[in-house]
Short mmCIF file of C-alpha atoms in Angstrom, two decimals:
data_model
loop_
_atom_site.label_atom_id
_atom_site.label_comp_id
_atom_site.label_asym_id
_atom_site.label_seq_id
_atom_site.Cartn_x
_atom_site.Cartn_y
_atom_site.Cartn_z
CA UNK A 1 108.55 93.56 111.27
CA UNK A 2 105.87 93.42 108.89
CA UNK A 3 103.58 90.16 108.05
CA UNK A 4 103.46 89.10 104.51
CA UNK A 5 101.53 85.84 103.33
CA UNK A 6 101.00 84.58 107.26
CA UNK A 7 104.98 85.48 107.55
CA UNK A 8 106.89 87.81 109.87
CA UNK A 9 109.53 89.49 108.06
CA UNK A 10 112.29 91.54 109.79
CA UNK A 11 112.33 95.19 108.04
CA UNK A 12 115.31 97.75 109.05
CA UNK A 13 115.56 99.99 106.16
CA UNK A 14 114.28 100.38 102.74
CA UNK A 15 116.56 98.21 101.16
CA UNK A 16 114.55 95.33 103.39
CA UNK A 17 111.16 96.85 102.37
CA UNK A 18 112.22 96.52 98.80
CA UNK A 19 113.25 93.32 98.89
CA UNK A 20 110.20 91.90 100.39
CA UNK A 21 108.12 93.97 98.04
CA UNK A 22 110.10 92.68 95.20
CA UNK A 23 109.69 88.96 96.08
CA UNK A 24 106.16 89.09 96.89
CA UNK A 25 104.29 91.73 94.82
CA UNK A 26 106.82 92.21 91.84
CA UNK A 27 110.03 94.07 90.88
CA UNK A 28 108.36 96.15 88.51
CA UNK A 29 106.22 97.71 91.53
CA UNK A 30 109.45 97.64 93.93
CA UNK A 31 111.28 99.58 91.65
CA UNK A 32 108.63 102.69 91.31
CA UNK A 33 108.42 102.52 94.96
CA UNK A 34 112.29 103.41 95.15
CA UNK A 35 111.83 105.76 92.62
CA UNK A 36 109.19 107.74 94.48
CA UNK A 37 111.00 107.54 97.46
CA UNK A 38 114.15 108.76 96.12
CA UNK A 39 112.13 111.59 94.24
CA UNK A 40 110.48 112.60 97.75
CA UNK A 41 114.22 112.57 99.47
CA UNK A 42 115.41 114.83 96.63
CA UNK A 43 112.62 117.11 97.28
CA UNK A 44 112.91 117.10 101.17
CA UNK A 45 116.67 118.02 100.43
CA UNK A 46 115.90 121.03 98.08
#
């Protein structure tokens, strides 16, 4: 669980994190986080 704006949010996976970030910070930031995460996963598989 993480606290956002005084509220506890249940986080199970990256999609939960991206939803919370999108709702509270902005969709553009959430998209960039997802892009960076996907690049890191690709690098780990190579």
